[in-house]
Coordinates of C-alpha atoms (C1' of nucleotides) in Angstrom, one line a residue:
Chain Y
M7 CA -61.3 -61.4 -150.6
S8 CA -61.1 -59.1 -147.6
S9 CA -61.3 -62.0 -145.0
K10 CA -57.8 -63.0 -146.1
G11 CA -55.1 -61.5 -143.9
I12 CA -54.7 -58.1 -142.3
V13 CA -52.7 -55.0 -143.0
K14 CA -49.0 -55.2 -141.9
R15 CA -48.0 -53.7 -138.6
S16 CA -45.3 -51.7 -140.3
E17 CA -47.8 -50.2 -142.7
D18 CA -50.4 -49.0 -140.2
F19 CA -50.2 -50.3 -136.7
S20 CA -53.5 -48.9 -135.7
K21 CA -55.3 -50.4 -138.6
W22 CA -53.6 -53.7 -138.0
Y23 CA -54.9 -53.7 -134.5
N24 CA -58.5 -53.0 -135.5
E25 CA -58.5 -55.6 -138.3
L26 CA -56.9 -58.1 -136.0
V27 CA -59.6 -57.7 -133.3
L28 CA -62.3 -58.1 -135.9
K29 CA -60.8 -60.9 -137.9
A30 CA -59.7 -62.9 -134.9
D31 CA -63.3 -62.8 -133.9
L32 CA -62.6 -61.1 -130.6
A33 CA -65.1 -58.2 -130.8
E34 CA -67.1 -56.0 -133.1
H35 CA -68.6 -52.5 -132.9
S36 CA -72.1 -52.3 -131.7
D37 CA -74.7 -49.9 -133.0
V38 CA -74.1 -47.7 -130.0
R39 CA -71.2 -45.3 -130.4
G40 CA -68.1 -46.5 -128.6
C41 CA -69.6 -49.7 -127.3
M42 CA -68.4 -53.1 -128.4
I43 CA -69.8 -56.5 -128.6
I44 CA -67.3 -59.0 -127.1
K45 CA -67.7 -62.1 -129.1
P46 CA -67.4 -65.6 -127.7
Y47 CA -63.8 -66.1 -128.6
G48 CA -62.8 -62.7 -127.2
Y49 CA -64.9 -63.3 -124.1
A50 CA -63.3 -66.7 -123.6
I51 CA -59.9 -65.0 -123.2
W52 CA -61.4 -62.4 -120.9
E53 CA -62.8 -65.3 -118.8
K54 CA -59.4 -66.8 -118.5
I55 CA -58.0 -63.5 -117.4
K56 CA -60.9 -63.1 -115.0
D57 CA -60.8 -66.5 -113.5
Q58 CA -57.1 -66.3 -112.8
L59 CA -57.2 -62.9 -111.2
D60 CA -60.3 -63.9 -109.2
L61 CA -58.3 -66.8 -107.8
M62 CA -55.4 -64.5 -106.9
F63 CA -57.7 -62.0 -105.2
K64 CA -59.2 -64.7 -103.1
E65 CA -55.8 -66.1 -102.2
T66 CA -55.0 -62.7 -100.8
G67 CA -58.1 -62.7 -98.7
H68 CA -60.6 -60.8 -100.8
Q69 CA -64.3 -61.5 -101.3
N70 CA -66.5 -60.6 -104.2
A71 CA -69.6 -58.5 -103.8
Y72 CA -71.8 -56.5 -106.1
F73 CA -72.9 -52.9 -105.9
P74 CA -75.5 -51.1 -108.0
L75 CA -74.9 -49.8 -111.5
L76 CA -76.7 -46.6 -110.8
I77 CA -75.4 -44.0 -108.4
P78 CA -77.3 -41.0 -107.1
K79 CA -75.8 -37.9 -108.6
S80 CA -75.2 -36.2 -105.3
Y81 CA -72.8 -39.0 -104.2
L82 CA -70.4 -38.2 -106.9
S83 CA -69.9 -34.7 -105.7
K84 CA -69.0 -35.6 -102.2
E85 CA -65.3 -36.0 -102.9
A86 CA -64.1 -32.9 -104.7
A87 CA -61.2 -34.3 -106.7
H88 CA -63.2 -37.3 -107.6
V89 CA -66.1 -35.4 -109.1
E90 CA -63.7 -33.1 -110.9
G91 CA -62.1 -36.2 -112.5
F92 CA -65.2 -38.0 -113.6
A93 CA -68.0 -35.4 -114.1
K94 CA -67.1 -34.8 -117.8
E95 CA -67.7 -38.4 -118.8
C96 CA -70.7 -39.5 -116.9
A97 CA -73.8 -40.9 -118.5
V98 CA -76.9 -39.7 -116.7
V99 CA -80.3 -41.4 -116.2
T100 CA -83.0 -38.8 -116.0
H101 CA -86.2 -40.7 -116.6
Y102 CA -87.6 -44.1 -115.7
R103 CA -90.3 -44.5 -118.4
L104 CA -91.1 -44.3 -122.1
K105 CA -94.4 -44.0 -123.8
N106 CA -95.8 -44.4 -127.3
S107 CA -95.3 -41.2 -129.3
E108 CA -98.4 -39.3 -130.3
D109 CA -97.8 -39.9 -134.0
G110 CA -97.4 -43.6 -133.4
S111 CA -94.0 -43.7 -134.9
G112 CA -92.3 -45.2 -131.8
V113 CA -91.6 -44.5 -128.2
V114 CA -90.5 -41.3 -126.5
V115 CA -89.3 -40.4 -123.1
D116 CA -92.3 -39.7 -120.8
P117 CA -91.8 -36.3 -119.4
A118 CA -94.0 -37.2 -116.5
A119 CA -91.4 -39.8 -115.4
K120 CA -88.6 -37.5 -114.6
L121 CA -86.5 -38.6 -111.6
E122 CA -86.3 -36.5 -108.5
E123 CA -82.6 -37.0 -108.4
E124 CA -80.7 -38.0 -111.6
L125 CA -78.7 -41.2 -111.4
I126 CA -75.2 -41.6 -112.8
I127 CA -74.2 -44.8 -114.5
R128 CA -71.1 -45.7 -112.5
P129 CA -67.8 -44.6 -114.0
T130 CA -66.2 -46.3 -111.0
S131 CA -67.8 -47.3 -107.7
E132 CA -65.9 -45.5 -104.9
T133 CA -68.8 -43.3 -104.0
I134 CA -71.5 -45.8 -103.7
I135 CA -69.2 -48.3 -102.0
W136 CA -68.0 -45.8 -99.4
N137 CA -71.6 -44.7 -98.8
T138 CA -72.2 -48.4 -98.0
Y139 CA -69.1 -48.9 -95.9
K140 CA -70.3 -46.1 -93.7
K141 CA -73.1 -48.5 -92.6
W142 CA -70.8 -51.5 -92.3
I143 CA -68.1 -50.0 -90.2
Q144 CA -68.3 -48.9 -86.6
S145 CA -65.5 -50.6 -84.8
Y146 CA -61.9 -51.6 -85.5
R147 CA -63.3 -55.1 -85.3
D148 CA -65.1 -54.5 -88.5
L149 CA -61.8 -53.9 -90.3
P150 CA -60.3 -54.5 -92.7
I151 CA -62.9 -54.9 -95.4
L152 CA -61.5 -56.6 -98.4
V153 CA -64.0 -56.5 -101.2
N154 CA -63.8 -56.8 -105.0
Q155 CA -66.5 -56.6 -107.6
W156 CA -66.6 -57.6 -111.2
A157 CA -68.6 -55.1 -113.1
N158 CA -69.2 -53.0 -116.1
V159 CA -68.7 -49.2 -116.0
V160 CA -69.4 -46.4 -118.4
R161 CA -67.1 -43.5 -119.2
W162 CA -68.3 -41.3 -122.0
E163 CA -64.9 -41.0 -123.8
M164 CA -64.5 -38.7 -126.7
R165 CA -62.7 -41.2 -128.8
T166 CA -62.9 -45.0 -128.4
R167 CA -61.0 -48.0 -129.6
L168 CA -61.9 -51.7 -129.3
F169 CA -60.8 -53.0 -125.9
L170 CA -58.4 -50.0 -125.3
R171 CA -61.0 -47.5 -124.7
T172 CA -64.7 -48.2 -125.0
S173 CA -67.6 -46.2 -123.5
E174 CA -68.6 -49.3 -121.6
F175 CA -66.0 -51.7 -120.3
L176 CA -65.7 -54.7 -118.1
W177 CA -63.4 -54.6 -115.1
Q178 CA -62.9 -55.5 -111.5
E179 CA -62.6 -52.9 -108.8
G180 CA -61.3 -53.8 -105.4
H181 CA -62.3 -51.5 -102.5
T182 CA -60.7 -52.0 -99.2
A183 CA -61.0 -50.3 -95.8
H184 CA -58.3 -50.3 -93.1
A185 CA -57.7 -49.1 -89.6
T186 CA -54.2 -47.8 -90.3
K187 CA -52.4 -45.9 -93.0
S188 CA -49.6 -48.4 -93.2
E189 CA -52.0 -51.3 -93.6
A190 CA -53.7 -49.5 -96.4
I191 CA -50.4 -48.8 -98.2
E192 CA -49.4 -52.4 -97.7
E193 CA -52.6 -53.5 -99.4
T194 CA -52.1 -51.0 -102.3
E195 CA -48.6 -52.4 -102.9
Q196 CA -49.7 -56.0 -102.5
M197 CA -52.4 -55.6 -105.2
L198 CA -49.9 -53.9 -107.5
D199 CA -47.7 -57.0 -107.0
V200 CA -50.7 -59.3 -107.8
Y201 CA -51.3 -57.4 -111.0
A202 CA -47.6 -57.4 -112.0
N203 CA -47.4 -61.1 -111.2
F204 CA -50.5 -61.9 -113.3
V205 CA -49.6 -59.7 -116.3
E206 CA -46.0 -61.0 -116.5
N207 CA -46.6 -64.7 -115.7
F208 CA -49.9 -65.3 -117.4
M209 CA -50.1 -62.6 -120.1
A210 CA -46.4 -62.9 -120.7
V211 CA -46.3 -59.1 -120.8
P212 CA -43.4 -57.5 -118.9
V213 CA -44.2 -54.4 -116.9
V214 CA -42.5 -51.6 -115.0
K215 CA -44.0 -51.0 -111.6
G216 CA -44.1 -47.4 -110.3
V217 CA -46.2 -44.6 -109.0
K218 CA -47.9 -41.9 -111.0
S219 CA -47.0 -38.2 -110.9
E220 CA -49.5 -35.9 -109.3
N221 CA -50.9 -34.9 -112.7
E222 CA -51.6 -38.5 -113.7
R223 CA -53.0 -39.6 -110.3
F224 CA -56.4 -41.1 -110.0
A225 CA -59.1 -38.5 -109.0
G226 CA -59.3 -38.7 -105.3
A227 CA -56.1 -40.7 -104.6
E228 CA -53.1 -39.8 -102.5
E229 CA -50.9 -42.1 -104.4
T230 CA -51.5 -44.1 -107.6
Y231 CA -49.4 -47.2 -108.2
C232 CA -49.3 -48.6 -111.6
I233 CA -47.9 -51.1 -114.0
E234 CA -46.8 -49.9 -117.4
A235 CA -46.3 -52.0 -120.5
L236 CA -44.7 -51.2 -123.8
M237 CA -46.6 -52.1 -127.0
Q238 CA -44.9 -53.1 -130.3
D239 CA -45.4 -49.7 -131.8
G240 CA -43.4 -48.1 -129.0
K241 CA -46.4 -46.6 -127.2
A242 CA -47.0 -47.3 -123.5
L243 CA -50.1 -48.8 -122.1
Q244 CA -51.2 -48.6 -118.5
A245 CA -52.1 -52.2 -117.6
G246 CA -53.3 -51.8 -114.0
T247 CA -53.6 -49.3 -111.2
S248 CA -53.7 -49.6 -107.4
H249 CA -54.6 -46.5 -105.5
F250 CA -53.9 -45.5 -101.9
L251 CA -56.9 -43.2 -101.2
G252 CA -55.8 -42.0 -97.8
Q253 CA -58.8 -40.9 -95.7
N254 CA -60.3 -38.9 -98.6
F255 CA -63.4 -41.0 -99.1
A256 CA -63.8 -41.8 -95.4
K257 CA -63.9 -38.1 -94.8
A258 CA -66.2 -37.4 -97.7
F259 CA -68.7 -40.1 -96.6
D260 CA -68.0 -39.8 -92.9
V261 CA -66.8 -43.3 -92.3
T262 CA -65.2 -43.6 -88.9
F263 CA -64.4 -46.5 -86.5
A264 CA -63.8 -46.7 -82.8
D265 CA -60.3 -47.9 -82.0
K266 CA -59.4 -50.0 -79.0
E267 CA -59.3 -46.9 -76.8
G268 CA -62.8 -46.0 -78.0
K269 CA -61.4 -43.1 -80.0
K270 CA -63.0 -42.3 -83.4
N271 CA -60.8 -42.3 -86.5
H272 CA -61.4 -42.0 -90.1
V273 CA -60.9 -45.2 -92.1
W274 CA -58.0 -45.6 -94.6
A275 CA -58.9 -46.8 -98.1
T276 CA -57.5 -48.4 -101.3
S277 CA -59.0 -49.2 -104.6
W278 CA -57.5 -51.1 -107.5
G279 CA -58.6 -52.2 -110.9
V280 CA -57.8 -53.8 -114.2
S281 CA -60.1 -53.8 -117.2
T282 CA -60.8 -55.3 -120.6
R283 CA -58.1 -53.0 -121.7
L284 CA -55.8 -55.9 -120.7
M285 CA -57.0 -57.6 -123.9
G286 CA -55.5 -54.7 -125.8
A287 CA -52.2 -55.1 -124.0
L288 CA -52.2 -58.9 -124.8
I289 CA -52.9 -58.3 -128.4
M290 CA -50.5 -55.5 -129.0
T291 CA -47.6 -57.2 -127.2
H292 CA -47.4 -60.5 -128.9
S293 CA -49.3 -60.6 -132.2
D294 CA -47.9 -60.5 -135.7
D295 CA -48.9 -59.9 -139.3
K296 CA -50.6 -63.2 -139.5
G297 CA -52.9 -62.4 -136.5
L298 CA -53.2 -63.0 -132.8
I299 CA -50.5 -64.8 -130.7
L300 CA -51.8 -65.9 -127.4
P301 CA -49.8 -67.1 -124.4
P302 CA -50.8 -70.7 -123.7
K303 CA -51.9 -69.9 -120.2
L304 CA -54.7 -67.6 -121.5
S305 CA -55.5 -69.3 -124.7
P306 CA -59.1 -70.8 -124.8
I307 CA -57.8 -73.4 -127.2
Q308 CA -54.2 -74.4 -126.5
I309 CA -53.9 -77.1 -129.2
V310 CA -55.9 -77.6 -132.3
I311 CA -55.8 -80.9 -134.2
V312 CA -56.4 -80.7 -137.9
P313 CA -57.1 -84.0 -139.7
I314 CA -56.2 -84.5 -143.3
Y315 CA -57.9 -87.3 -145.2
K316 CA -59.2 -88.4 -148.6
N317 CA -62.1 -90.5 -147.5
E318 CA -64.2 -91.4 -144.6
E319 CA -62.1 -94.5 -143.7
Q320 CA -59.0 -92.3 -143.3
L321 CA -60.9 -89.8 -141.3
N322 CA -62.2 -92.6 -139.0
I323 CA -58.7 -93.8 -138.2
I324 CA -57.5 -90.2 -137.6
S325 CA -60.5 -89.4 -135.5
E326 CA -59.9 -92.4 -133.3
Y327 CA -56.3 -91.3 -132.7
A328 CA -57.3 -87.6 -132.2
H329 CA -59.9 -88.5 -129.6
K330 CA -57.5 -90.6 -127.7
L331 CA -54.9 -87.8 -127.8
K332 CA -57.4 -85.3 -126.7
K333 CA -58.3 -87.4 -123.7
E334 CA -54.7 -87.8 -122.7
L335 CA -54.2 -84.0 -123.0
S336 CA -57.3 -83.2 -121.0
E337 CA -55.8 -85.2 -118.2
L338 CA -52.9 -82.8 -118.3
N339 CA -55.4 -79.8 -118.2
I340 CA -54.6 -78.9 -121.8
S341 CA -57.6 -77.7 -123.8
V342 CA -57.8 -79.2 -127.2
K343 CA -60.0 -78.7 -130.2
F344 CA -60.3 -81.5 -132.8
D345 CA -61.5 -79.6 -135.9
N346 CA -63.0 -82.3 -138.1
D347 CA -65.3 -79.8 -139.9
D348 CA -65.6 -81.2 -143.4
N349 CA -66.7 -78.0 -144.9
K350 CA -63.3 -76.3 -144.5
K351 CA -60.1 -77.3 -146.1
P352 CA -56.9 -77.8 -144.1
G353 CA -55.3 -74.7 -145.6
W354 CA -58.3 -72.6 -144.5
K355 CA -58.1 -74.0 -141.0
F356 CA -54.3 -73.3 -140.7
A357 CA -54.8 -69.7 -141.6
E358 CA -57.8 -69.4 -139.3
Y359 CA -56.2 -70.8 -136.2
E360 CA -53.1 -68.7 -136.9
M361 CA -55.4 -65.6 -137.0
K362 CA -56.9 -66.7 -133.7
G363 CA -53.5 -67.3 -132.0
V364 CA -53.9 -70.9 -131.0
P365 CA -50.4 -71.7 -129.6
L366 CA -49.9 -75.2 -131.1
R367 CA -51.4 -77.0 -134.1
I368 CA -51.2 -80.7 -134.8
T369 CA -51.8 -81.9 -138.3
V370 CA -52.5 -85.6 -138.8
G371 CA -52.9 -87.3 -142.1
P372 CA -52.6 -90.8 -143.5
R373 CA -48.9 -90.4 -144.0
D374 CA -48.5 -89.6 -140.3
M375 CA -50.7 -92.4 -139.2
E376 CA -48.5 -94.8 -141.2
N377 CA -45.3 -93.4 -139.6
K378 CA -46.8 -92.9 -136.2
T379 CA -46.0 -89.2 -136.3
V380 CA -47.8 -85.9 -136.4
E381 CA -46.8 -82.5 -137.7
L382 CA -46.5 -79.9 -134.9
A383 CA -46.6 -76.2 -135.7
R384 CA -45.9 -73.4 -133.3
R385 CA -47.9 -70.2 -133.7
D386 CA -45.4 -67.9 -132.0
N387 CA -42.4 -68.6 -134.2
L388 CA -44.2 -70.3 -137.1
T389 CA -41.9 -73.3 -137.0
K390 CA -43.1 -76.8 -138.0
S391 CA -41.7 -80.2 -137.2
T392 CA -42.6 -83.8 -137.5
V393 CA -42.7 -85.6 -134.2
S394 CA -43.4 -89.1 -133.0
Q395 CA -46.7 -90.0 -131.5
D396 CA -44.9 -91.7 -128.7
G397 CA -44.7 -89.5 -125.7
L398 CA -46.5 -86.8 -127.5
P399 CA -48.6 -85.5 -124.6
K400 CA -45.5 -84.8 -122.5
L401 CA -43.8 -83.1 -125.4
L402 CA -46.9 -80.9 -126.0
L403 CA -47.1 -79.9 -122.4
D404 CA -43.4 -78.9 -122.4
S405 CA -43.9 -77.0 -125.7
L406 CA -46.7 -75.0 -124.2
N407 CA -44.6 -74.1 -121.2
K408 CA -41.7 -73.2 -123.5
I409 CA -43.9 -71.0 -125.6
Q410 CA -45.2 -69.2 -122.5
E411 CA -41.7 -68.5 -121.4
E412 CA -40.4 -67.5 -124.7
L413 CA -43.2 -65.0 -125.3
F414 CA -42.2 -63.4 -122.1
S415 CA -38.5 -63.4 -122.9
K416 CA -39.1 -62.0 -126.3
A417 CA -41.3 -59.2 -124.9
S418 CA -38.8 -58.5 -122.2
L419 CA -36.1 -58.2 -124.7
F420 CA -38.2 -55.8 -126.7
L421 CA -38.9 -53.7 -123.6
N422 CA -35.2 -53.5 -122.7
E423 CA -34.1 -52.7 -126.3
N424 CA -36.7 -50.0 -126.4
T425 CA -35.9 -48.3 -123.2
F426 CA -33.6 -45.3 -123.7
Q427 CA -31.8 -42.8 -121.4
V428 CA -31.9 -39.2 -122.5
D429 CA -30.7 -36.0 -120.9
S430 CA -32.3 -33.4 -123.2
I431 CA -35.7 -32.6 -124.7
D432 CA -34.2 -32.9 -128.2
Q433 CA -32.9 -36.4 -127.5
M434 CA -36.3 -37.3 -126.1
N435 CA -38.0 -36.2 -129.2
Q436 CA -35.5 -38.0 -131.4
V437 CA -36.2 -41.2 -129.6
L438 CA -40.0 -40.8 -129.6
N439 CA -40.2 -39.7 -133.2
N440 CA -38.0 -42.5 -134.3
K441 CA -39.4 -45.7 -132.8
G442 CA -40.9 -44.7 -129.5
G443 CA -40.4 -46.6 -126.4
F444 CA -39.8 -45.9 -122.7
V445 CA -37.6 -42.9 -122.2
E446 CA -35.8 -42.7 -118.9
A447 CA -35.0 -39.2 -117.8
F448 CA -34.7 -37.0 -114.7
W449 CA -37.5 -34.8 -113.7
N450 CA -37.5 -32.1 -111.0
G451 CA -40.8 -33.2 -109.6
D452 CA -42.7 -30.0 -110.6
S453 CA -46.1 -30.4 -112.3
K454 CA -45.4 -27.4 -114.5
S455 CA -42.2 -28.9 -115.9
E456 CA -44.2 -32.1 -116.5
Q457 CA -46.8 -30.2 -118.5
K458 CA -44.1 -28.3 -120.4
I459 CA -42.4 -31.5 -121.3
K460 CA -45.7 -33.0 -122.5
D461 CA -46.3 -29.9 -124.7
L462 CA -42.8 -30.3 -126.2
T463 CA -42.8 -34.0 -126.7
K464 CA -46.4 -35.3 -126.4
A465 CA -45.0 -37.7 -123.9
T466 CA -46.3 -38.1 -120.4
I467 CA -44.7 -39.5 -117.2
R468 CA -45.8 -43.1 -117.2
C469 CA -44.4 -43.7 -113.8
I470 CA -41.8 -43.0 -111.3
P471 CA -40.3 -46.5 -111.0
L472 CA -40.3 -48.2 -107.6
Q473 CA -36.9 -49.7 -108.4
G474 CA -33.9 -47.5 -108.6
S475 CA -33.5 -44.2 -106.9
E476 CA -30.9 -42.5 -109.1
K477 CA -30.7 -38.8 -109.1
G478 CA -29.6 -36.5 -111.9
N479 CA -30.2 -33.2 -113.7
C480 CA -33.8 -32.5 -114.8
V481 CA -34.2 -33.1 -118.5
L482 CA -36.1 -29.8 -118.8
T483 CA -34.6 -27.4 -116.3
G484 CA -31.2 -29.0 -115.5
E485 CA -31.9 -28.9 -111.8
P486 CA -29.7 -31.3 -110.0
N487 CA -31.0 -34.0 -107.7
S488 CA -34.0 -34.7 -109.8
K489 CA -35.6 -38.2 -109.8
K490 CA -35.6 -40.7 -112.5
V491 CA -38.9 -41.2 -114.3
I492 CA -40.2 -43.0 -117.4
F493 CA -41.7 -40.9 -120.2
A494 CA -43.5 -42.3 -123.1
R495 CA -46.3 -41.6 -125.6
A496 CA -49.2 -43.6 -124.3
Y497 CA -52.5 -45.1 -125.2
Chain R
rC28 C1' -64.6 -30.9 -129.3
rG29 C1' -61.7 -29.8 -134.0
rG30 C1' -60.2 -32.3 -138.9
rG31 C1' -61.1 -36.2 -142.5
rG32 C1' -64.2 -40.2 -144.3
rU33 C1' -68.2 -43.6 -144.9
rG34 C1' -73.4 -45.2 -145.1
rU35 C1' -75.9 -49.8 -151.5
rA36 C1' -77.7 -58.1 -149.6
rG37 C1' -74.8 -61.2 -143.6
rC38 C1' -69.7 -58.9 -145.0
rG39 C1' -66.6 -56.1 -148.5
rU40 C1' -67.8 -53.2 -152.7
rA41 C1' -69.1 -50.9 -158.3
rG42 C1' -72.4 -47.4 -160.0
rC43 C1' -73.0 -41.1 -158.1
rC44 C1' -69.2 -36.2 -161.3
rC45 C1' -72.8 -36.6 -166.5
rG46 C1' -80.6 -38.9 -163.5
rG47 C1' -83.3 -43.3 -167.8
rU48 C1' -84.7 -51.1 -168.8
rU49 C1' -84.6 -55.9 -164.1
rA50 C1' -78.6 -51.9 -159.1
rU51 C1' -72.5 -54.4 -160.2
rC52 C1' -68.9 -57.7 -158.6
rG53 C1' -66.4 -60.8 -154.8
rC54 C1' -66.9 -63.4 -150.3
rG55 C1' -70.3 -65.8 -147.4
rC56 C1' -75.2 -68.7 -147.5
rC57 C1' -78.5 -73.0 -149.7
rU58 C1' -78.6 -77.6 -153.2
rC59 C1' -75.8 -81.4 -156.0
rG60 C1' -71.2 -83.5 -157.5
rU61 C1' -66.0 -83.7 -157.4
rU62 C1' -62.2 -82.4 -153.7
rU63 C1' -59.1 -82.3 -148.8
rG64 C1' -50.5 -82.2 -146.5
rG65 C1' -51.2 -74.0 -146.6
rG66 C1' -57.3 -69.9 -147.4
rA67 C1' -60.6 -76.0 -153.4
rC68 C1' -63.5 -76.3 -158.1
rG69 C1' -67.9 -76.8 -161.3
rA70 C1' -73.2 -76.3 -162.0
rG71 C1' -77.6 -74.4 -160.1
rG72 C1' -80.2 -71.1 -156.4
rA73 C1' -81.9 -67.6 -152.5
rG74 C1' -81.0 -62.9 -150.6
rG75 C1' -81.9 -55.3 -151.6
rU76 C1' -86.9 -49.9 -147.4
rC77 C1' -79.5 -47.9 -152.1
rG78 C1' -78.8 -44.5 -143.8
rC79 C1' -83.6 -41.3 -142.8
rA80 C1' -86.8 -37.2 -144.4
rA81 C1' -88.3 -33.5 -147.6
rG82 C1' -87.6 -31.3 -152.4
rU83 C1' -86.6 -30.9 -158.0
rU84 C1' -88.1 -34.1 -162.2
rC85 C1' -92.3 -37.7 -166.6
rG86 C1' -88.4 -40.6 -164.0
rA87 C1' -83.6 -40.2 -158.2
rA88 C1' -78.7 -44.9 -155.5
rU89 C1' -77.3 -40.6 -158.8
rC90 C1' -79.2 -33.6 -158.2
rU91 C1' -80.7 -30.0 -153.8
rU92 C1' -81.7 -29.1 -148.6
rG93 C1' -82.0 -30.9 -143.7
rC94 C1' -81.2 -34.7 -140.3
rC95 C1' -79.0 -39.2 -138.2
rA96 C1' -75.4 -42.8 -137.5
rC97 C1' -70.7 -44.9 -137.4
rC98 C1' -65.4 -45.1 -138.5
rC99 C1' -60.5 -42.9 -138.7
rC100 C1' -56.8 -38.9 -137.2
rG101 C1' -55.8 -35.3 -133.3
rA102 C1' -56.7 -32.8 -128.2
rC103 C1' -58.7 -35.4 -123.2
rC104 C1' -58.9 -40.1 -120.4
rA105 C1' -58.4 -46.8 -117.9

RNA sequence: CGGGGUGUAGCGUAGCCCGGUUAUCGCGCCUCGUUUGGGACGAGGAGGUCGCAAGUUCGAAUCUUGCCACCCCGACCA
C-alpha cells in the first residue's frame, strides 16, 4: 500500500521531500497551480515558528500592523530596481465583478467592471508601506517606525515546490524607517541576528551569516544580509533576508522628515522577512527515510503516549496513569498527546508518529504497569529504552532538551563536513558534482566573473560571510586580494 | 518558457496498443465479530459525469481532433 513509507533520500531526494510533506500531513497541492493547502499539522508547526518569531520581534521593539493585499499598479513602478525585480511575477486584478454567462454555463468576467487602474496582488509590500509612511512621517520625532506584518504574498513563479516555492506563501515582512543611515544598518544587522538566533536555537538549523553579492541583492536594496543553510542533499537554502534599503524608497515615495535643525532629509529604510520556506529548511535539514524529524521546540506534539492493552480493564489502568503523566508534563510546558484511538493498532501508531516527527514516544502496556516502567523511544536516533516511572517528567524534559541540542550538533557537523575550500573551477565542479555543499573560494568582486562562474558550475554566491576577511586569488581570474565567498547550488 | 509525464471511486492503480456483457485490484470508508509490545484478520456492504468537448462507429475508458488541468526535470526567483 502506498501509504507505507516513502522513497529513500539516497534514491531521489526531491521525491523523498515531496512524499514526506504529503505523508506527514503537512500540506497538499490545491487545485490552483503552484498553490498549496497547509494542513492542520503543518500549520501547527508554522504557528510555532510564527509565535516565537513574533515574540522576538516584539522584544526588539517592533509592532505588528496590516497593510492591504492589493496595491495600485503605479506604486510598483516608482522604484526602478524594485519594479524590474518583481514585474515578471505579479498577479494582476483587472476587474471587480463577474456575471452569469449568456449560455448559462457559469460565470464570466463582466467587461463593464474593468478597473480604472489595475491592482497588483502584493509580491512584497515596500511600495504600499512607503506610500503610507509618507503620511506618517514629518519630523524626526516620528522616527523610528518599527513595524512588522504577517501576511500572504503572491509571486507567480515558473516552477513551484511545496513550501520551498509556492505561488502564494505566508511570511512576515518588517519595514522600518530611521533618521540615520547608521541606525538603519544597525536595525538590518539586528534583525539578521534575530533570524540566525531563531533558526539555530529553535529550528536547530545552523546557518552562515553574510551579505549578498550585487547580483543576488533584493530589488531595491543597497545591501542584502542573509542567513544560508545547507540541506542534506548538499544544496543551499536561503533561510532569511534582511535588507538595508538606503534612501531608495524614501526618495521614490518622497518620504522626508525635518531634523532638529529643521532641515529636510530623506528617511532611511530596512525590510526583512522569512517565509513558510523555513518549513522546507526544517524538513530537509533533519528528516530521514522514516519521515519527519522535528526539533522539540517546534514540535506541535512533543511526546506521544501509546497504550498497549488486551482489554478495557487494562486500558483503564493505563489511561489513568497516562492522564496523570500528561498533567505533570503540562506543568512543565510539554505538549503531550495520549493516543488511545482503539481503531489503530500500536504498530500503526508507531509508524505514524515517526512519519510526523514527534520527538519522543512513550509506550505503556500491562508489563510496564506491573514493573512501574515505560518504554521510551527517541525519534531522532530511533533508540528505545525502558525507564522507570519514577522521576519520569524530569527525565522527559531533559531528553527533549538533549534532542534539541543534538539535532543542532548533528546538523552543524554536517555543515562543517560539507564545507570545502577550492582554488579552481575544476575543483569546484568536482565538489559540487560529487556531494554538493558549501564551497569557499575567493572572488574578485566583479559581477561578470560571478556570472561566468555560475555558467561554468551552476553555483551562485550564497553570501559573503560576515566572519572572516581572508584574501586570496580569485577562483576564476586568479586576481590577488580577492575576498572569500561561499558558493553553492541552491534552492 | 523549453523537455518529459499524468488525468479512471476519498487515495493509489489495471484496462487503452488490438473498441464489445455489469470498468480491475489494493488502501481507506460503513456494519458485525475476533484482535492490540512495530503498519491485524474474517465476513458482509457502500462508493464511478473513466479530465472536458466534438467526431468516427451499431457500440468509445479504449480510435481521431481540439481544449483544459496538474505533476516532474531544467532555465529564472524567497
